[in-house]
PDB file of C-alpha atoms in Angstrom:
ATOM      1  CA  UNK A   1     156.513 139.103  -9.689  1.00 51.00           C
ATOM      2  CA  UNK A   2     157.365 135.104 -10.322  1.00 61.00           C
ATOM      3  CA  UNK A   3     159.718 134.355 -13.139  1.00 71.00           C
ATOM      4  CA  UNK A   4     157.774 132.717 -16.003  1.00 80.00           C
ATOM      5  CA  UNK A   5     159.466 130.697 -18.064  1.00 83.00           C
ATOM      6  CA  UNK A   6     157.726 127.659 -17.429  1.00 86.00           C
ATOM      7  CA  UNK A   7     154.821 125.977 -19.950  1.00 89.00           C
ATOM      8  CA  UNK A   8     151.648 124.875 -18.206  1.00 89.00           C
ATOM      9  CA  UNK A   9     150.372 121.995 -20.020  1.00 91.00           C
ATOM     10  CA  UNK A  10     146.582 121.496 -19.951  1.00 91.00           C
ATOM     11  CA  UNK A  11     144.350 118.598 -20.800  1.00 92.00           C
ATOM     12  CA  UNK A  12     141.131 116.594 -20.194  1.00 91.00           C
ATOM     13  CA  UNK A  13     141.763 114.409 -17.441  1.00 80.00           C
ATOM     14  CA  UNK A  14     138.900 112.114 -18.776  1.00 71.00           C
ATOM     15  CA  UNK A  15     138.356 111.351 -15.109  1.00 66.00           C
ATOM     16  CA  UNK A  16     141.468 108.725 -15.388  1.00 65.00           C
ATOM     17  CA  UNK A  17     144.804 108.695 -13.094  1.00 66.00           C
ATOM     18  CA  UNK A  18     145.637 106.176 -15.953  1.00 67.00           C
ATOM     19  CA  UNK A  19     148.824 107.106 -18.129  1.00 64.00           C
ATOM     20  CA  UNK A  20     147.815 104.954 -20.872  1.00 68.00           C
ATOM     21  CA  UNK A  21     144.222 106.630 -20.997  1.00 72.00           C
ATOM     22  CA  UNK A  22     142.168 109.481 -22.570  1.00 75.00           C
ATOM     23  CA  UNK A  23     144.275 112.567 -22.646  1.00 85.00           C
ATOM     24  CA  UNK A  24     146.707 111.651 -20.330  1.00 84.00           C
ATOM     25  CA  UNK A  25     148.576 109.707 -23.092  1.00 90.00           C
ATOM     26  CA  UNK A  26     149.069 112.765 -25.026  1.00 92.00           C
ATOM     27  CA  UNK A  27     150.707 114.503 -21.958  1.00 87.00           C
ATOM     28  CA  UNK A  28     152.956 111.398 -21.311  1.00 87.00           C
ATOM     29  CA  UNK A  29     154.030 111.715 -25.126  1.00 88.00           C
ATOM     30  CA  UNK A  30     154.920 115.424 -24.918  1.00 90.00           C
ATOM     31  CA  UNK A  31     157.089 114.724 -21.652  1.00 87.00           C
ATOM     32  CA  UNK A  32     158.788 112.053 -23.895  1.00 87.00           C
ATOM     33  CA  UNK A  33     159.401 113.737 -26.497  1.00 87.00           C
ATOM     34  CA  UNK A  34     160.953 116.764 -24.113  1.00 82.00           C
ATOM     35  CA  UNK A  35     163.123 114.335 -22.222  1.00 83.00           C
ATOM     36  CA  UNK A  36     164.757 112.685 -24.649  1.00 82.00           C
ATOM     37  CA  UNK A  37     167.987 113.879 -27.048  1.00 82.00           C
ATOM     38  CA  UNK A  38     166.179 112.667 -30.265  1.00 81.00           C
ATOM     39  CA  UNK A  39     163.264 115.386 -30.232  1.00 79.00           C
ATOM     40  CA  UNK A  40     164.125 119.361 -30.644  1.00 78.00           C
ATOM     41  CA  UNK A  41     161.185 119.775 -27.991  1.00 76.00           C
ATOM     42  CA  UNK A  42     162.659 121.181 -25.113  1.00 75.00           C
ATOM     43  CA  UNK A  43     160.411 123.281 -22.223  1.00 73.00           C
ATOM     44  CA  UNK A  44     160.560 123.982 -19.092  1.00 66.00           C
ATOM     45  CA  UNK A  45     157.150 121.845 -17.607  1.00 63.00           C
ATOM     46  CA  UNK A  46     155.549 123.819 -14.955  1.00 58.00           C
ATOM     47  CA  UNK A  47     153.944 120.536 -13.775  1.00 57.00           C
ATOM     48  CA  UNK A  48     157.388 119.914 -12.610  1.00 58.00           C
ATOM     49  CA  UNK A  49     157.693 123.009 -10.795  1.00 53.00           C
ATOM     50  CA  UNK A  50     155.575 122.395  -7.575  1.00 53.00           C
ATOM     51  CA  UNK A  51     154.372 119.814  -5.501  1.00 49.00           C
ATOM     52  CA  UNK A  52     152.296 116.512  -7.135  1.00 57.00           C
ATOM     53  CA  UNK A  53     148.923 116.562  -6.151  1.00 57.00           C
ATOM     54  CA  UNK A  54     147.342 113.456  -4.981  1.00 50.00           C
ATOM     55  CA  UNK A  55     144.065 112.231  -6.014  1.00 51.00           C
ATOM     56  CA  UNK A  56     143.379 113.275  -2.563  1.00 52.00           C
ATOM     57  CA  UNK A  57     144.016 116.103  -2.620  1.00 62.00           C
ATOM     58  CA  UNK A  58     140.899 118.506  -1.969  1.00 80.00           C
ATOM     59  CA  UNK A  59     139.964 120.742  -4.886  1.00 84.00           C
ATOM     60  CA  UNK A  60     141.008 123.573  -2.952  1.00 88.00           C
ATOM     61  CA  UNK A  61     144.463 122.121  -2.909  1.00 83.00           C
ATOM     62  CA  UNK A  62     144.442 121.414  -6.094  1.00 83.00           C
ATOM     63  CA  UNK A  63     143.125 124.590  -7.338  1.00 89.00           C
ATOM     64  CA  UNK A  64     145.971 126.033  -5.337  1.00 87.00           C
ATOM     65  CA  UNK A  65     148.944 124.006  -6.431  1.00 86.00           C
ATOM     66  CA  UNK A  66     147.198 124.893 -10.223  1.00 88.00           C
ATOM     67  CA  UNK A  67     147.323 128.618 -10.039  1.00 90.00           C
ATOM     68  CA  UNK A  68     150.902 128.562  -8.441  1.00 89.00           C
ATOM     69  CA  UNK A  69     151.962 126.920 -11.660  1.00 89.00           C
ATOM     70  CA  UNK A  70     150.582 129.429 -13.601  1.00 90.00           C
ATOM     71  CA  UNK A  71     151.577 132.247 -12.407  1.00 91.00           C
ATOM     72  CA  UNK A  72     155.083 130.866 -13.570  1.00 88.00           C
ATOM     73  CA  UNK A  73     153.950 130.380 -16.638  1.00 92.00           C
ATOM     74  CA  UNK A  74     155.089 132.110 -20.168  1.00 93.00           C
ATOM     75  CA  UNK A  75     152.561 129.831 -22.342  1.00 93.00           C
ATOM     76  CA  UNK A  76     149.893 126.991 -21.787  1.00 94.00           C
ATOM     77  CA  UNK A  77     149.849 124.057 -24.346  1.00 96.00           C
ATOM     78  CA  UNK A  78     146.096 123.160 -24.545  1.00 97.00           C
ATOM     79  CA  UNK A  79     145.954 119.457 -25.896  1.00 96.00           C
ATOM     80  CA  UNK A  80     142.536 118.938 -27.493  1.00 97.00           C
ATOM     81  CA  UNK A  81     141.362 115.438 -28.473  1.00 95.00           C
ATOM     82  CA  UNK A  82     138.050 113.679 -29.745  1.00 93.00           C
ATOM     83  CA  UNK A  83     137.694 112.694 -25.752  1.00 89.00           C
ATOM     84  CA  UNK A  84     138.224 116.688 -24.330  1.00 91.00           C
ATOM     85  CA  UNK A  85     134.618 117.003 -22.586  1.00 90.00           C
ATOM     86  CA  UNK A  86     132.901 120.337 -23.137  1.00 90.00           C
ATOM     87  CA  UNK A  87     132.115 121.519 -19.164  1.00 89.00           C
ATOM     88  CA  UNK A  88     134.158 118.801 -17.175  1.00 78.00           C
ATOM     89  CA  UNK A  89     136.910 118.611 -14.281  1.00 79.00           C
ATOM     90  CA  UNK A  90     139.645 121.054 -14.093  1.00 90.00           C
ATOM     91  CA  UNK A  91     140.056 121.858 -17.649  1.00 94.00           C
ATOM     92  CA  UNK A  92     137.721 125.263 -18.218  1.00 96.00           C
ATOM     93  CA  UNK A  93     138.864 126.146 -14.652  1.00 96.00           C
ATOM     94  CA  UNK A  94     142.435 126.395 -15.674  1.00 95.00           C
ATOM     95  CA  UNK A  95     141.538 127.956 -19.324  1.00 97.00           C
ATOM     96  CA  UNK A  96     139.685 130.769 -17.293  1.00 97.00           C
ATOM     97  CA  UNK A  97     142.567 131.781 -15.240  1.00 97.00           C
ATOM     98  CA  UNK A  98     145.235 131.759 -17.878  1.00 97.00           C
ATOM     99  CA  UNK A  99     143.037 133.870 -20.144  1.00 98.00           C
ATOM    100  CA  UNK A 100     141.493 136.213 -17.732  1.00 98.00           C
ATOM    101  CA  UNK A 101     143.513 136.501 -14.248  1.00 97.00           C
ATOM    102  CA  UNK A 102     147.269 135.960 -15.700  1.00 95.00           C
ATOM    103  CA  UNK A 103     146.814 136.544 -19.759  1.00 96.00           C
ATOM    104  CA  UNK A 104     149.145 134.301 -20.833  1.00 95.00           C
ATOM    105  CA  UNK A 105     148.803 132.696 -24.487  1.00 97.00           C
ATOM    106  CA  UNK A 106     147.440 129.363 -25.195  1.00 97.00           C
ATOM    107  CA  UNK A 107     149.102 126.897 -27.671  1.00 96.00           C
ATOM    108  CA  UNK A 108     146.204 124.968 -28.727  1.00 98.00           C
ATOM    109  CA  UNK A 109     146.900 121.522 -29.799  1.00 98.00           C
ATOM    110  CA  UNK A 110     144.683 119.226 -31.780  1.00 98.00           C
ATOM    111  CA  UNK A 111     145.591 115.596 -31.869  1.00 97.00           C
ATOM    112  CA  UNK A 112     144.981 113.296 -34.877  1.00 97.00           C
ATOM    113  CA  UNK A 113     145.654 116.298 -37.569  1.00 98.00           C
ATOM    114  CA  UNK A 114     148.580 117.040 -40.068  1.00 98.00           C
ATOM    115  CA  UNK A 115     147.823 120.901 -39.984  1.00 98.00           C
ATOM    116  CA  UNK A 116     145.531 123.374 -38.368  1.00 98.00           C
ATOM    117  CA  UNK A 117     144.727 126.015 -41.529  1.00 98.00           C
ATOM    118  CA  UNK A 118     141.105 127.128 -40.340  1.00 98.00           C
ATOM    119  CA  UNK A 119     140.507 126.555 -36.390  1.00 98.00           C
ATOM    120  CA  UNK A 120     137.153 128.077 -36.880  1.00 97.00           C
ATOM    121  CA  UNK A 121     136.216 124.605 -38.233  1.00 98.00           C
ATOM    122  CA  UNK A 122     136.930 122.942 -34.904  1.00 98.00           C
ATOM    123  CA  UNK A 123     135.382 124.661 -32.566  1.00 97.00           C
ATOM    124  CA  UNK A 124     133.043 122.043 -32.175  1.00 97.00           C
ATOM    125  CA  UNK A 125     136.385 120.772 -30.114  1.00 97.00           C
ATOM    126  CA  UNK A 126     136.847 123.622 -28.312  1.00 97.00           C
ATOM    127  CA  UNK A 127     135.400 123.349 -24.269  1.00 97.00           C
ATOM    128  CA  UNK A 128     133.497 126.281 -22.811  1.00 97.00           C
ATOM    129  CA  UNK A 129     135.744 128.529 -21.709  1.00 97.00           C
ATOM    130  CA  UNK A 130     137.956 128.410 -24.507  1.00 98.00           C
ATOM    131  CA  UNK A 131     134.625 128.703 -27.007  1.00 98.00           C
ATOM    132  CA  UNK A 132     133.981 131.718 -24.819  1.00 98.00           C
ATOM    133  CA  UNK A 133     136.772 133.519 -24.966  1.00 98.00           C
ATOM    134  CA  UNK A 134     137.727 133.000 -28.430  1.00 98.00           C
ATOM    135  CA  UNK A 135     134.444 134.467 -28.936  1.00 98.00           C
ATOM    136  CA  UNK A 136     134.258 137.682 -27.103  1.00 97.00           C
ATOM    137  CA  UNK A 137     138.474 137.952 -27.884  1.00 96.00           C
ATOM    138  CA  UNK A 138     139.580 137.803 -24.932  1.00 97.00           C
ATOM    139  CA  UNK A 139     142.054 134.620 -25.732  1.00 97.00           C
ATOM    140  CA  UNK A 140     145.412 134.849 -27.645  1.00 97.00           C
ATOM    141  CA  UNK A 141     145.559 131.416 -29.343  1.00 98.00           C
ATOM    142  CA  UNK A 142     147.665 129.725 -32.079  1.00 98.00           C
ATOM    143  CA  UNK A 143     146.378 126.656 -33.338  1.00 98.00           C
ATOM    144  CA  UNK A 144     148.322 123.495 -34.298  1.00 98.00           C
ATOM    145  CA  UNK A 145     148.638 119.877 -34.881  1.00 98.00           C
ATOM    146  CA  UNK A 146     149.572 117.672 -31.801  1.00 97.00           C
ATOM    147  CA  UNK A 147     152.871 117.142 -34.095  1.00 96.00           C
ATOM    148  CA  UNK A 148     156.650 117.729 -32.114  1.00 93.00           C
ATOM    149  CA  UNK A 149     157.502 120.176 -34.267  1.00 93.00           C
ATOM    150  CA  UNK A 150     154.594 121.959 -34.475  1.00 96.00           C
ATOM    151  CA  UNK A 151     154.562 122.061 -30.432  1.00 94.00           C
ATOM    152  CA  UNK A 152     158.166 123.056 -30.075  1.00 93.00           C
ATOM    153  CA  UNK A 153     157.919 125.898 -32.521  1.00 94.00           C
ATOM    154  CA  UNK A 154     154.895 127.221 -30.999  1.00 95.00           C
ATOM    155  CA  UNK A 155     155.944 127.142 -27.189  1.00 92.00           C
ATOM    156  CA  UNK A 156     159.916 128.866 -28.221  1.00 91.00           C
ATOM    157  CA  UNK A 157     157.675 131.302 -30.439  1.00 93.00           C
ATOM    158  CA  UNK A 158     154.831 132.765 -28.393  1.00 94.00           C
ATOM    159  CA  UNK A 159     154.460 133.444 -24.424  1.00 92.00           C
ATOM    160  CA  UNK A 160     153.877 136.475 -22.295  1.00 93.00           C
ATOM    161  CA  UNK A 161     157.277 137.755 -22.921  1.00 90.00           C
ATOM    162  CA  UNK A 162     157.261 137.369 -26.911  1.00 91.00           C
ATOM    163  CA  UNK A 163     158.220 141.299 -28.764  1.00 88.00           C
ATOM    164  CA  UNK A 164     157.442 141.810 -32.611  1.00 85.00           C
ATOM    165  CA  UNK A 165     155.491 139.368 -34.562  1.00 86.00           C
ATOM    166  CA  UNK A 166     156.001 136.722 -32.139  1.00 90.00           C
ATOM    167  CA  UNK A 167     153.163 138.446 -30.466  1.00 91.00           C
ATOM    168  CA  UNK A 168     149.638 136.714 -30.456  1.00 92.00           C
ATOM    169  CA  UNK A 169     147.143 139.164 -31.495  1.00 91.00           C
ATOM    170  CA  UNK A 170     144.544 136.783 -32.586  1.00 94.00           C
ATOM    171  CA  UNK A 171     142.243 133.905 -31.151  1.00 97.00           C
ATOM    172  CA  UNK A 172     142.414 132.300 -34.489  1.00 97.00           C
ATOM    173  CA  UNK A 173     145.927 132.586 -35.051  1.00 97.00           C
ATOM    174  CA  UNK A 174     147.592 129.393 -37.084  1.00 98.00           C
ATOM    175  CA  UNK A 175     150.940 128.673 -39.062  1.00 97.00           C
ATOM    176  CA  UNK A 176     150.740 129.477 -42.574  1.00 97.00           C
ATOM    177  CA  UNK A 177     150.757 126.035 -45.327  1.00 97.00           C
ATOM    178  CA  UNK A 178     153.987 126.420 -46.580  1.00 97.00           C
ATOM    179  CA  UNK A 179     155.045 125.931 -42.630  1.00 97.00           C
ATOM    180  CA  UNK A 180     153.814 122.504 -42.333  1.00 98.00           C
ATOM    181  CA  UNK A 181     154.922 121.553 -46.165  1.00 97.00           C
ATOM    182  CA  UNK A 182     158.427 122.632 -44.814  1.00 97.00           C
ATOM    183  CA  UNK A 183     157.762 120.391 -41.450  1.00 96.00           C
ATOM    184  CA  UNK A 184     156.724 117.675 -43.505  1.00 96.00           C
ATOM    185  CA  UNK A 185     153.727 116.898 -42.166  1.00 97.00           C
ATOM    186  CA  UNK A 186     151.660 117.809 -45.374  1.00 96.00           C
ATOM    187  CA  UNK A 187     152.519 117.676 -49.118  1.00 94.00           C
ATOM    188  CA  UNK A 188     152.508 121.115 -51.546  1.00 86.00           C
TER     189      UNK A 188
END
C-alpha cells in the first residue's frame, strides 16, 4: 500500500503548456502560495512526486505517470474556472479514478468567488464526471473559493485518512458563513 500524503492537484489544461494561460495560472498560483513563507498553505504536491511528463509523452504514459500520483494521494484539489471544459483532455479521466478506483476526496475549488454556500448553484461548472458522481453520490466533495485560506484549510482538514467530523460524507459539503466572515473574505 503507497503512503498518501500527497495532494493531487487537478485542472483544465485548456489545451495550453502556457503558465500564464487558462487554468494553468491558477495551478502556478497555488504552487506560489505553497512555496513561499508568507502563505499558511503548505502541501505536499503529488505533481512533484514523479517524473514530468512531456508534451510527448503518449497518453498511455501520461495516463500512467497520472494514476501513480494518485495512488499517493490523501486529497485532490479540483480548480474549477469559467474556462474548465465540460468533456475535454485529462480532466474527467483523472476525476473518474480518484472517485471510483482510489476514493479519495475532492477539494473543489471555484475561482473568482468569496464563498461557496450552495454548490448546487454551480453545477453548471461542474465537468462530466464530477456532475456524475455528485449525482449518483458516489463523490465526497467540499466546496470552496479558490481563496489560500480556504484551500489550506480544506486540504489539512479532509483526505482519505481524516477520523471524526473531518470526514466527507457529502457531495455537497461546504464551510459554514460564519467560516468565511472569520477568513475575511465576506462581511456578516
Amino acid at each position: 500500500m503507497a503512503y498518501r500524503n500527497g495532494t493531487y492537484v487537478a485542472f483544465d489544461g485548456n489545451g495550453t503548456t502556457d503558465p500564464t494561460k487558462g487554468d494553468m495560472k491558477y495551478y502556478g498560483l497555488l504552487r506560489k502560495w505553497n512555496n513561499s513563507n508568507r502563505f499558511e498553505l503548505n502541501f505536499s504536491d503529488s505533481h512533484l512526486k514523479t517524473y514530468q511528463v512531456k508534451d510527448s509523452s503518449s497518453i498511455r504514459t501520461l495516463k500512467s505517470r497520472l494514476l501513480e500520483r494518485m495512488k499517493n494521494s490523501k486529497n485532490m484539489l479540483l480548480i474549477i474556472s469559467d474556462d474548465t471544459n465540460w468533456d475535454r483532455g485529462m480532466l474527467n479521466y483523472e476525476i473518474e479514478k480518484v472517485v471510483d478506483e482510489y476514493k479519495i476526496p475532492l477539494i473543489v475549488a471555484y475561482t473568482g468567488y468569496n464563498s461557496i454556500l450552495n454548490p448546487s448553484l454551480l453545477r453548471g461548472k461542474w465537468p462530466k464526471a464530477l456532475l456524475e458522481r455528485i449525482d449518483n453520490g458516489t463523490a465526497k466533495c467540499i466546496h470552496i473559493p479558490f481563496k489560500e485560506r480556504s484551500i489550506s484549510s480544506a486540504v489539512s482538514q479532509f483526505s482519505v485518512n481524516s477520523t471524526g467530523s473531518n470526514i466527507l460524507t457529502s457531495a455537497l459539503t461546504t464551510y459554514k458563513k460564519e467560516v468565511y466572515i472569520n477568513w475575511g473574505y465576506i462581511d456578516k
